[in-house]
Amino acid sequence: MTSGKRIFMVFLGAPGSGKGTQARMLCDKLGIPQISTGDLFRYNLKNGTKLGLLAKTYIDRGELVPDEVTVSMVEDRLTNPDCSGGAVFDGFPRNLAQTVALEKMLAADGGVSLVPILEVDDDVVMRRITGRRVCRACGAVYHVDYSPPKHEGICDLDGGELYLRDDDHPETVKNRLFVYYKQTSPLIGYYFAKGLLAEIDGMQAPEQVQTALVELCRARGIETAG
Ligand code: AMP
Ligand code: ZN
């Protein structure tokens, strides 16, 4: 973390661009938490909360959960003391209304510091997502081709069962990509105009992507460790 200033980063990129994995790795080095709205919804769903049940109807169709619900969930998350140094957002904001809401939330801290965008071709995204498997217990992410677990269907870390997210089925992925281009891609221009956007080639190996992100942080005066 840099001298007292809170660091807020927004990861942009299509579903399957590697945002979640890369954000998680970078967070360890920045010493700030990752805030993934998708993970927060899934956590609520798993625990059968009202929020989770509401979100499910949208998630299953690959559509966005209404802004009021999503924004207040993020506001709530930001009050947690672990955000004292800032946070890395992954999957939020997803449209312009959420972007404006985030700006308000971070006004006292000078707003977002940096917006990396992971660029990946659509066909690669499709292959990545439909091969993705997630641990039911700890949320670790594997891929049947690129990063398979030691034993098929079982998490290396805790023996948890690996599953294909309902919204990772090909038809839903197509709709999620459509929603991304329609609703989320305008954010690219928005953050570019603010001088915050940084393009990263998301087709590289995961370690190379991470190296590029660390270099980017250093170049922008954001300290990383490890
Ligand atoms: P993700 O894991 O980021 O791909 O999110 C999975 C699903 O959760 C999305 O397809 C949406 O239905 C919902 N979701 C996640 N983040 C948001 C957001 N910022 N706004 C609205 N819906 C979201
Ligand atoms: Zn696990």
PDB file of C-alpha atoms and ligand atoms in Angstrom:
ATOM      1  CA  MET A   1       0.000   0.000   0.000  1.00  0.00           C
ATOM      2  CA  THR A   2       1.194   3.507  -0.682  1.00  0.00           C
ATOM      3  CA  SER A   3       1.530   6.101   2.070  1.00  0.00           C
ATOM      4  CA  GLY A   4      -1.934   6.226   3.563  1.00  0.00           C
ATOM      5  CA  LYS A   5      -3.848   6.599   0.333  1.00  0.00           C
ATOM      6  CA  ARG A   6      -6.461   3.943  -0.209  1.00  0.00           C
ATOM      7  CA  ILE A   7      -6.049   2.068  -3.469  1.00  0.00           C
ATOM      8  CA  PHE A   8      -9.137   1.120  -5.447  1.00  0.00           C
ATOM      9  CA  MET A   9      -8.781  -0.842  -8.641  1.00  0.00           C
ATOM     10  CA  VAL A  10     -11.474  -1.965 -11.068  1.00  0.00           C
ATOM     11  CA  PHE A  11     -10.813  -5.007 -13.241  1.00  0.00           C
ATOM     12  CA  LEU A  12     -12.556  -4.915 -16.596  1.00  0.00           C
ATOM     13  CA  GLY A  13     -12.780  -7.763 -19.075  1.00  0.00           C
ATOM     14  CA  ALA A  14     -15.338 -10.165 -20.518  1.00  0.00           C
ATOM     15  CA  PRO A  15     -16.516 -13.086 -18.423  1.00  0.00           C
ATOM     16  CA  GLY A  16     -13.733 -15.659 -18.633  1.00  0.00           C
ATOM     17  CA  SER A  17     -11.008 -13.104 -19.278  1.00  0.00           C
ATOM     18  CA  GLY A  18      -9.251 -14.187 -16.077  1.00  0.00           C
ATOM     19  CA  LYS A  19     -10.291 -11.175 -13.993  1.00  0.00           C
ATOM     20  CA  GLY A  20     -11.151 -13.184 -10.900  1.00  0.00           C
ATOM     21  CA  THR A  21      -7.950 -15.219 -10.832  1.00  0.00           C
ATOM     22  CA  GLN A  22      -5.727 -12.259 -11.622  1.00  0.00           C
ATOM     23  CA  ALA A  23      -7.452  -9.947  -9.145  1.00  0.00           C
ATOM     24  CA  ARG A  24      -7.073 -12.544  -6.386  1.00  0.00           C
ATOM     25  CA  MET A  25      -3.336 -12.953  -7.089  1.00  0.00           C
ATOM     26  CA  LEU A  26      -2.772  -9.212  -7.200  1.00  0.00           C
ATOM     27  CA  CYS A  27      -4.714  -8.630  -3.987  1.00  0.00           C
ATOM     28  CA  ASP A  28      -2.278 -10.838  -2.086  1.00  0.00           C
ATOM     29  CA  LYS A  29       0.530  -8.564  -3.246  1.00  0.00           C
ATOM     30  CA  LEU A  30      -1.330  -5.337  -2.547  1.00  0.00           C
ATOM     31  CA  GLY A  31      -2.555  -6.412   0.875  1.00  0.00           C
ATOM     32  CA  ILE A  32      -6.125  -5.345   0.116  1.00  0.00           C
ATOM     33  CA  PRO A  33      -9.242  -7.492  -0.397  1.00  0.00           C
ATOM     34  CA  GLN A  34     -10.836  -8.532  -3.662  1.00  0.00           C
ATOM     35  CA  ILE A  35     -14.477  -7.563  -3.949  1.00  0.00           C
ATOM     36  CA  SER A  36     -16.182  -9.826  -6.459  1.00  0.00           C
ATOM     37  CA  THR A  37     -19.895  -9.139  -6.720  1.00  0.00           C
ATOM     38  CA  GLY A  38     -20.373 -12.496  -8.467  1.00  0.00           C
ATOM     39  CA  ASP A  39     -18.723 -14.265  -5.496  1.00  0.00           C
ATOM     40  CA  LEU A  40     -20.806 -12.245  -3.031  1.00  0.00           C
ATOM     41  CA  PHE A  41     -24.009 -13.266  -4.825  1.00  0.00           C
ATOM     42  CA  ARG A  42     -22.929 -16.908  -4.924  1.00  0.00           C
ATOM     43  CA  TYR A  43     -22.054 -16.789  -1.229  1.00  0.00           C
ATOM     44  CA  ASN A  44     -25.539 -15.470  -0.466  1.00  0.00           C
ATOM     45  CA  LEU A  45     -27.090 -18.079  -2.714  1.00  0.00           C
ATOM     46  CA  LYS A  46     -25.213 -20.879  -0.972  1.00  0.00           C
ATOM     47  CA  ASN A  47     -26.425 -19.600   2.392  1.00  0.00           C
ATOM     48  CA  GLY A  48     -30.010 -19.260   1.185  1.00  0.00           C
ATOM     49  CA  THR A  49     -30.341 -15.559   2.011  1.00  0.00           C
ATOM     50  CA  LYS A  50     -33.088 -13.384   0.547  1.00  0.00           C
ATOM     51  CA  LEU A  51     -30.459 -11.534  -1.478  1.00  0.00           C
ATOM     52  CA  GLY A  52     -29.137 -14.821  -2.830  1.00  0.00           C
ATOM     53  CA  LEU A  53     -32.564 -16.025  -3.907  1.00  0.00           C
ATOM     54  CA  LEU A  54     -33.315 -12.750  -5.636  1.00  0.00           C
ATOM     55  CA  ALA A  55     -29.954 -12.764  -7.430  1.00  0.00           C
ATOM     56  CA  LYS A  56     -30.389 -16.343  -8.616  1.00  0.00           C
ATOM     57  CA  THR A  57     -33.170 -15.543 -11.075  1.00  0.00           C
ATOM     58  CA  TYR A  58     -30.880 -13.085 -12.867  1.00  0.00           C
ATOM     59  CA  ILE A  59     -27.664 -15.084 -12.593  1.00  0.00           C
ATOM     60  CA  ASP A  60     -29.299 -18.180 -14.098  1.00  0.00           C
ATOM     61  CA  ARG A  61     -30.241 -16.155 -17.176  1.00  0.00           C
ATOM     62  CA  GLY A  62     -26.840 -14.479 -17.417  1.00  0.00           C
ATOM     63  CA  GLU A  63     -28.470 -11.089 -16.782  1.00  0.00           C
ATOM     64  CA  LEU A  64     -27.444  -8.335 -14.397  1.00  0.00           C
ATOM     65  CA  VAL A  65     -28.901  -8.247 -10.906  1.00  0.00           C
ATOM     66  CA  PRO A  66     -30.720  -4.874 -10.425  1.00  0.00           C
ATOM     67  CA  ASP A  67     -28.409  -1.965  -9.624  1.00  0.00           C
ATOM     68  CA  GLU A  68     -29.991  -1.007  -6.259  1.00  0.00           C
ATOM     69  CA  VAL A  69     -29.392  -4.512  -4.949  1.00  0.00           C
ATOM     70  CA  THR A  70     -25.846  -4.741  -6.268  1.00  0.00           C
ATOM     71  CA  VAL A  71     -24.817  -1.240  -5.237  1.00  0.00           C
ATOM     72  CA  SER A  72     -26.085  -1.556  -1.672  1.00  0.00           C
ATOM     73  CA  MET A  73     -24.328  -4.912  -1.340  1.00  0.00           C
ATOM     74  CA  VAL A  74     -21.039  -3.262  -2.378  1.00  0.00           C
ATOM     75  CA  GLU A  75     -21.605  -0.281  -0.064  1.00  0.00           C
ATOM     76  CA  ASP A  76     -22.128  -2.697   2.763  1.00  0.00           C
ATOM     77  CA  ARG A  77     -19.010  -4.680   1.860  1.00  0.00           C
ATOM     78  CA  LEU A  78     -16.897  -1.508   1.844  1.00  0.00           C
ATOM     79  CA  THR A  79     -17.764  -0.777   5.479  1.00  0.00           C
ATOM     80  CA  ASN A  80     -15.815  -3.882   6.489  1.00  0.00           C
ATOM     81  CA  PRO A  81     -12.551  -2.906   8.258  1.00  0.00           C
ATOM     82  CA  ASP A  82     -10.520  -5.042   5.834  1.00  0.00           C
ATOM     83  CA  CYS A  83     -11.112  -2.320   3.221  1.00  0.00           C
ATOM     84  CA  SER A  84      -9.141   0.264   5.203  1.00  0.00           C
ATOM     85  CA  GLY A  85      -6.336   0.127   2.612  1.00  0.00           C
ATOM     86  CA  GLY A  86      -8.675  -0.033  -0.370  1.00  0.00           C
ATOM     87  CA  ALA A  87      -9.978  -2.893  -2.529  1.00  0.00           C
ATOM     88  CA  VAL A  88      -9.809  -4.509  -5.940  1.00  0.00           C
ATOM     89  CA  PHE A  89     -13.207  -4.804  -7.644  1.00  0.00           C
ATOM     90  CA  ASP A  90     -13.826  -7.689  -9.962  1.00  0.00           C
ATOM     91  CA  GLY A  91     -17.142  -7.853 -11.790  1.00  0.00           C
ATOM     92  CA  PHE A  92     -18.213  -4.441 -10.491  1.00  0.00           C
ATOM     93  CA  PRO A  93     -19.139  -1.939 -11.833  1.00  0.00           C
ATOM     94  CA  ARG A  94     -20.924  -3.632 -14.742  1.00  0.00           C
ATOM     95  CA  ASN A  95     -22.773  -0.659 -16.250  1.00  0.00           C
ATOM     96  CA  LEU A  96     -22.625   3.134 -16.200  1.00  0.00           C
ATOM     97  CA  ALA A  97     -25.127   3.540 -13.344  1.00  0.00           C
ATOM     98  CA  GLN A  98     -22.982   1.325 -11.108  1.00  0.00           C
ATOM     99  CA  THR A  99     -19.897   3.256 -12.199  1.00  0.00           C
ATOM    100  CA  VAL A 100     -21.446   6.518 -11.069  1.00  0.00           C
ATOM    101  CA  ALA A 101     -22.559   4.911  -7.797  1.00  0.00           C
ATOM    102  CA  LEU A 102     -19.017   3.673  -7.183  1.00  0.00           C
ATOM    103  CA  GLU A 103     -17.633   7.104  -7.851  1.00  0.00           C
ATOM    104  CA  LYS A 104     -19.874   8.480  -5.095  1.00  0.00           C
ATOM    105  CA  MET A 105     -18.812   5.767  -2.673  1.00  0.00           C
ATOM    106  CA  LEU A 106     -15.139   6.537  -3.255  1.00  0.00           C
ATOM    107  CA  ALA A 107     -15.412  10.320  -3.512  1.00  0.00           C
ATOM    108  CA  ALA A 108     -13.678  10.919  -0.178  1.00  0.00           C
ATOM    109  CA  ASP A 109     -10.751   8.743  -1.293  1.00  0.00           C
ATOM    110  CA  GLY A 110     -10.174  10.343  -4.660  1.00  0.00           C
ATOM    111  CA  GLY A 111     -11.979   7.633  -6.610  1.00  0.00           C
ATOM    112  CA  VAL A 112     -10.621   4.695  -8.571  1.00  0.00           C
ATOM    113  CA  SER A 113      -6.823   4.601  -8.970  1.00  0.00           C
ATOM    114  CA  LEU A 114      -6.395   2.201 -11.880  1.00  0.00           C
ATOM    115  CA  VAL A 115      -8.508   0.131 -14.292  1.00  0.00           C
ATOM    116  CA  PRO A 116      -6.754  -2.812 -15.934  1.00  0.00           C
ATOM    117  CA  ILE A 117      -8.697  -4.438 -18.754  1.00  0.00           C
ATOM    118  CA  LEU A 118      -7.891  -8.016 -19.709  1.00  0.00           C
ATOM    119  CA  GLU A 119      -8.328  -8.518 -23.429  1.00  0.00           C
ATOM    120  CA  VAL A 120      -9.236 -11.985 -24.650  1.00  0.00           C
ATOM    121  CA  ASP A 121     -10.901 -13.229 -27.868  1.00  0.00           C
ATOM    122  CA  ASP A 122     -14.494 -14.506 -27.608  1.00  0.00           C
ATOM    123  CA  ASP A 123     -13.736 -18.070 -28.727  1.00  0.00           C
ATOM    124  CA  VAL A 124     -11.050 -18.344 -26.062  1.00  0.00           C
ATOM    125  CA  VAL A 125     -13.470 -16.980 -23.469  1.00  0.00           C
ATOM    126  CA  MET A 126     -16.004 -19.641 -24.421  1.00  0.00           C
ATOM    127  CA  ARG A 127     -13.450 -22.461 -24.080  1.00  0.00           C
ATOM    128  CA  ARG A 128     -12.152 -21.091 -20.818  1.00  0.00           C
ATOM    129  CA  ILE A 129     -15.529 -20.725 -19.167  1.00  0.00           C
ATOM    130  CA  THR A 130     -17.134 -23.995 -20.183  1.00  0.00           C
ATOM    131  CA  GLY A 131     -14.020 -25.877 -18.951  1.00  0.00           C
ATOM    132  CA  ARG A 132     -13.949 -24.019 -15.655  1.00  0.00           C
ATOM    133  CA  ARG A 133     -14.596 -25.942 -12.430  1.00  0.00           C
ATOM    134  CA  VAL A 134     -15.046 -24.356  -9.025  1.00  0.00           C
ATOM    135  CA  CYS A 135     -14.554 -25.894  -5.573  1.00  0.00           C
ATOM    136  CA  ARG A 136     -17.787 -26.019  -3.624  1.00  0.00           C
ATOM    137  CA  ALA A 137     -15.893 -25.682  -0.345  1.00  0.00           C
ATOM    138  CA  CYS A 138     -13.265 -22.971  -0.899  1.00  0.00           C
ATOM    139  CA  GLY A 139     -14.098 -21.405  -4.268  1.00  0.00           C
ATOM    140  CA  ALA A 140     -10.735 -22.305  -5.841  1.00  0.00           C
ATOM    141  CA  VAL A 141     -10.959 -22.274  -9.636  1.00  0.00           C
ATOM    142  CA  TYR A 142      -9.614 -25.005 -11.935  1.00  0.00           C
ATOM    143  CA  HIS A 143      -9.808 -25.719 -15.660  1.00  0.00           C
ATOM    144  CA  VAL A 144     -10.195 -29.175 -17.156  1.00  0.00           C
ATOM    145  CA  ASP A 145      -7.480 -28.455 -19.777  1.00  0.00           C
ATOM    146  CA  TYR A 146      -5.317 -25.600 -18.501  1.00  0.00           C
ATOM    147  CA  SER A 147      -5.141 -26.141 -14.747  1.00  0.00           C
ATOM    148  CA  PRO A 148      -6.674 -29.491 -13.893  1.00  0.00           C
ATOM    149  CA  PRO A 149      -6.784 -30.678 -10.287  1.00  0.00           C
ATOM    150  CA  LYS A 150      -4.550 -33.642  -9.358  1.00  0.00           C
ATOM    151  CA  HIS A 151      -7.649 -35.846  -9.071  1.00  0.00           C
ATOM    152  CA  GLU A 152     -10.572 -35.239 -11.420  1.00  0.00           C
ATOM    153  CA  GLY A 153     -13.457 -33.427  -9.787  1.00  0.00           C
ATOM    154  CA  ILE A 154     -11.680 -32.893  -6.453  1.00  0.00           C
ATOM    155  CA  CYS A 155     -10.065 -29.741  -5.061  1.00  0.00           C
ATOM    156  CA  ASP A 156      -6.300 -30.033  -4.408  1.00  0.00           C
ATOM    157  CA  LEU A 157      -6.556 -27.718  -1.422  1.00  0.00           C
ATOM    158  CA  ASP A 158      -9.321 -29.251   0.659  1.00  0.00           C
ATOM    159  CA  GLY A 159     -10.790 -32.244  -1.178  1.00  0.00           C
ATOM    160  CA  GLY A 160     -13.960 -30.251  -1.958  1.00  0.00           C
ATOM    161  CA  GLU A 161     -16.168 -31.228  -4.892  1.00  0.00           C
ATOM    162  CA  LEU A 162     -15.541 -29.335  -8.145  1.00  0.00           C
ATOM    163  CA  TYR A 163     -18.537 -28.225 -10.174  1.00  0.00           C
ATOM    164  CA  LEU A 164     -19.484 -26.309 -13.327  1.00  0.00           C
ATOM    165  CA  ARG A 165     -21.335 -23.138 -12.380  1.00  0.00           C
ATOM    166  CA  ASP A 166     -24.906 -23.136 -13.723  1.00  0.00           C
ATOM    167  CA  ASP A 167     -24.161 -19.901 -15.542  1.00  0.00           C
ATOM    168  CA  ASP A 168     -21.040 -21.382 -17.167  1.00  0.00           C
ATOM    169  CA  HIS A 169     -23.106 -23.513 -19.565  1.00  0.00           C
ATOM    170  CA  PRO A 170     -22.570 -22.430 -23.215  1.00  0.00           C
ATOM    171  CA  GLU A 171     -26.012 -20.837 -23.789  1.00  0.00           C
ATOM    172  CA  THR A 172     -25.747 -18.704 -20.670  1.00  0.00           C
ATOM    173  CA  VAL A 173     -22.173 -17.748 -21.502  1.00  0.00           C
ATOM    174  CA  LYS A 174     -23.371 -16.404 -24.867  1.00  0.00           C
ATOM    175  CA  ASN A 175     -25.853 -14.187 -23.079  1.00  0.00           C
ATOM    176  CA  ARG A 176     -23.260 -13.043 -20.525  1.00  0.00           C
ATOM    177  CA  LEU A 177     -20.969 -12.010 -23.382  1.00  0.00           C
ATOM    178  CA  PHE A 178     -23.849 -10.147 -25.009  1.00  0.00           C
ATOM    179  CA  VAL A 179     -24.575  -8.337 -21.732  1.00  0.00           C
ATOM    180  CA  TYR A 180     -20.879  -7.503 -21.383  1.00  0.00           C
ATOM    181  CA  TYR A 181     -20.660  -5.895 -24.814  1.00  0.00           C
ATOM    182  CA  LYS A 182     -23.933  -4.064 -24.420  1.00  0.00           C
ATOM    183  CA  GLN A 183     -23.770  -2.836 -20.823  1.00  0.00           C
ATOM    184  CA  THR A 184     -20.213  -3.123 -19.535  1.00  0.00           C
ATOM    185  CA  SER A 185     -18.088  -2.201 -22.537  1.00  0.00           C
ATOM    186  CA  PRO A 186     -19.105   1.507 -22.393  1.00  0.00           C
ATOM    187  CA  LEU A 187     -17.050   1.639 -19.191  1.00  0.00           C
ATOM    188  CA  ILE A 188     -13.914   1.172 -21.291  1.00  0.00           C
ATOM    189  CA  GLY A 189     -14.379   4.585 -22.878  1.00  0.00           C
ATOM    190  CA  TYR A 190     -15.388   6.108 -19.562  1.00  0.00           C
ATOM    191  CA  TYR A 191     -12.233   5.050 -17.736  1.00  0.00           C
ATOM    192  CA  PHE A 192     -10.039   5.669 -20.781  1.00  0.00           C
ATOM    193  CA  ALA A 193     -11.193   9.296 -20.804  1.00  0.00           C
ATOM    194  CA  LYS A 194     -10.159   9.566 -17.164  1.00  0.00           C
ATOM    195  CA  GLY A 195      -6.679   8.259 -17.967  1.00  0.00           C
ATOM    196  CA  LEU A 196      -7.189   5.209 -15.749  1.00  0.00           C
ATOM    197  CA  LEU A 197      -7.498   2.425 -18.313  1.00  0.00           C
ATOM    198  CA  ALA A 198      -4.593   0.042 -18.901  1.00  0.00           C
ATOM    199  CA  GLU A 199      -4.858  -2.676 -21.543  1.00  0.00           C
ATOM    200  CA  ILE A 200      -3.382  -6.057 -20.691  1.00  0.00           C
ATOM    201  CA  ASP A 201      -3.103  -8.984 -23.094  1.00  0.00           C
ATOM    202  CA  GLY A 202      -5.232 -11.586 -21.330  1.00  0.00           C
ATOM    203  CA  MET A 203      -4.305 -14.334 -23.823  1.00  0.00           C
ATOM    204  CA  GLN A 204      -0.861 -14.757 -22.251  1.00  0.00           C
ATOM    205  CA  ALA A 205      -0.155 -17.446 -19.644  1.00  0.00           C
ATOM    206  CA  PRO A 206      -1.618 -16.528 -16.225  1.00  0.00           C
ATOM    207  CA  GLU A 207       1.825 -15.880 -14.705  1.00  0.00           C
ATOM    208  CA  GLN A 208       2.686 -13.502 -17.549  1.00  0.00           C
ATOM    209  CA  VAL A 209      -0.576 -11.633 -17.101  1.00  0.00           C
ATOM    210  CA  GLN A 210       0.188 -11.285 -13.401  1.00  0.00           C
ATOM    211  CA  THR A 211       3.698 -10.007 -14.139  1.00  0.00           C
ATOM    212  CA  ALA A 212       2.244  -7.418 -16.496  1.00  0.00           C
ATOM    213  CA  LEU A 213      -0.173  -6.316 -13.769  1.00  0.00           C
ATOM    214  CA  VAL A 214       2.565  -5.992 -11.159  1.00  0.00           C
ATOM    215  CA  GLU A 215       4.662  -3.942 -13.595  1.00  0.00           C
ATOM    216  CA  LEU A 216       1.659  -1.773 -14.319  1.00  0.00           C
ATOM    217  CA  CYS A 217       1.104  -1.125 -10.602  1.00  0.00           C
ATOM    218  CA  ARG A 218       4.743  -0.188 -10.113  1.00  0.00           C
ATOM    219  CA  ALA A 219       4.626   2.159 -13.100  1.00  0.00           C
ATOM    220  CA  ARG A 220       1.603   3.878 -11.545  1.00  0.00           C
ATOM    221  CA  GLY A 221       3.217   4.206  -8.122  1.00  0.00           C
ATOM    222  CA  ILE A 222       1.157   1.454  -6.494  1.00  0.00           C
ATOM    223  CA  GLU A 223       3.377  -0.641  -4.237  1.00  0.00           C
ATOM    224  CA  THR A 224       3.226  -4.427  -4.463  1.00  0.00           C
ATOM    225  CA  ALA A 225       4.888  -7.015  -2.252  1.00  0.00           C
ATOM    226  CA  GLY A 226       5.840 -10.645  -2.877  1.00  0.00           C
TER     227      GLY A 226
HETATM  228  P1  AMP B   1     -19.421 -13.153 -12.378  1.00  0.00           P
HETATM  229  O1  AMP B   1     -18.993 -14.219 -11.431  1.00  0.00           O
HETATM  230  O2  AMP B   1     -18.734 -11.854 -12.137  1.00  0.00           O
HETATM  231  O3  AMP B   1     -19.342 -13.589 -13.815  1.00  0.00           O
HETATM  232  O4  AMP B   1     -20.963 -12.876 -12.063  1.00  0.00           O
HETATM  233  C1  AMP B   1     -21.943 -13.893 -12.194  1.00  0.00           C
HETATM  234  C2  AMP B   1     -23.314 -13.270 -12.318  1.00  0.00           C
HETATM  235  O5  AMP B   1     -23.613 -12.498 -11.144  1.00  0.00           O
HETATM  236  C3  AMP B   1     -23.479 -12.294 -13.463  1.00  0.00           C
HETATM  237  O6  AMP B   1     -23.764 -12.942 -14.685  1.00  0.00           O
HETATM  238  C4  AMP B   1     -24.650 -11.443 -12.965  1.00  0.00           C
HETATM  239  O7  AMP B   1     -25.879 -12.137 -13.097  1.00  0.00           O
HETATM  240  C5  AMP B   1     -24.347 -11.337 -11.488  1.00  0.00           C
HETATM  241  N1  AMP B   1     -23.494 -10.155 -11.213  1.00  0.00           N
HETATM  242  C6  AMP B   1     -22.193 -10.153 -10.813  1.00  0.00           C
HETATM  243  N2  AMP B   1     -21.728  -8.900 -10.669  1.00  0.00           N
HETATM  244  C7  AMP B   1     -22.763  -8.077 -10.986  1.00  0.00           C
HETATM  245  C8  AMP B   1     -22.923  -6.662 -11.047  1.00  0.00           C
HETATM  246  N3  AMP B   1     -21.901  -5.822 -10.767  1.00  0.00           N
HETATM  247  N4  AMP B   1     -24.142  -6.176 -11.388  1.00  0.00           N
HETATM  248  C9  AMP B   1     -25.177  -6.991 -11.675  1.00  0.00           C
HETATM  249  N5  AMP B   1     -25.085  -8.333 -11.670  1.00  0.00           N
HETATM  250  C10 AMP B   1     -23.894  -8.884 -11.327  1.00  0.00           C
HETATM  251 ZN    ZN B   2     -11.321 -26.256  -2.293  1.00  0.00          ZN
END
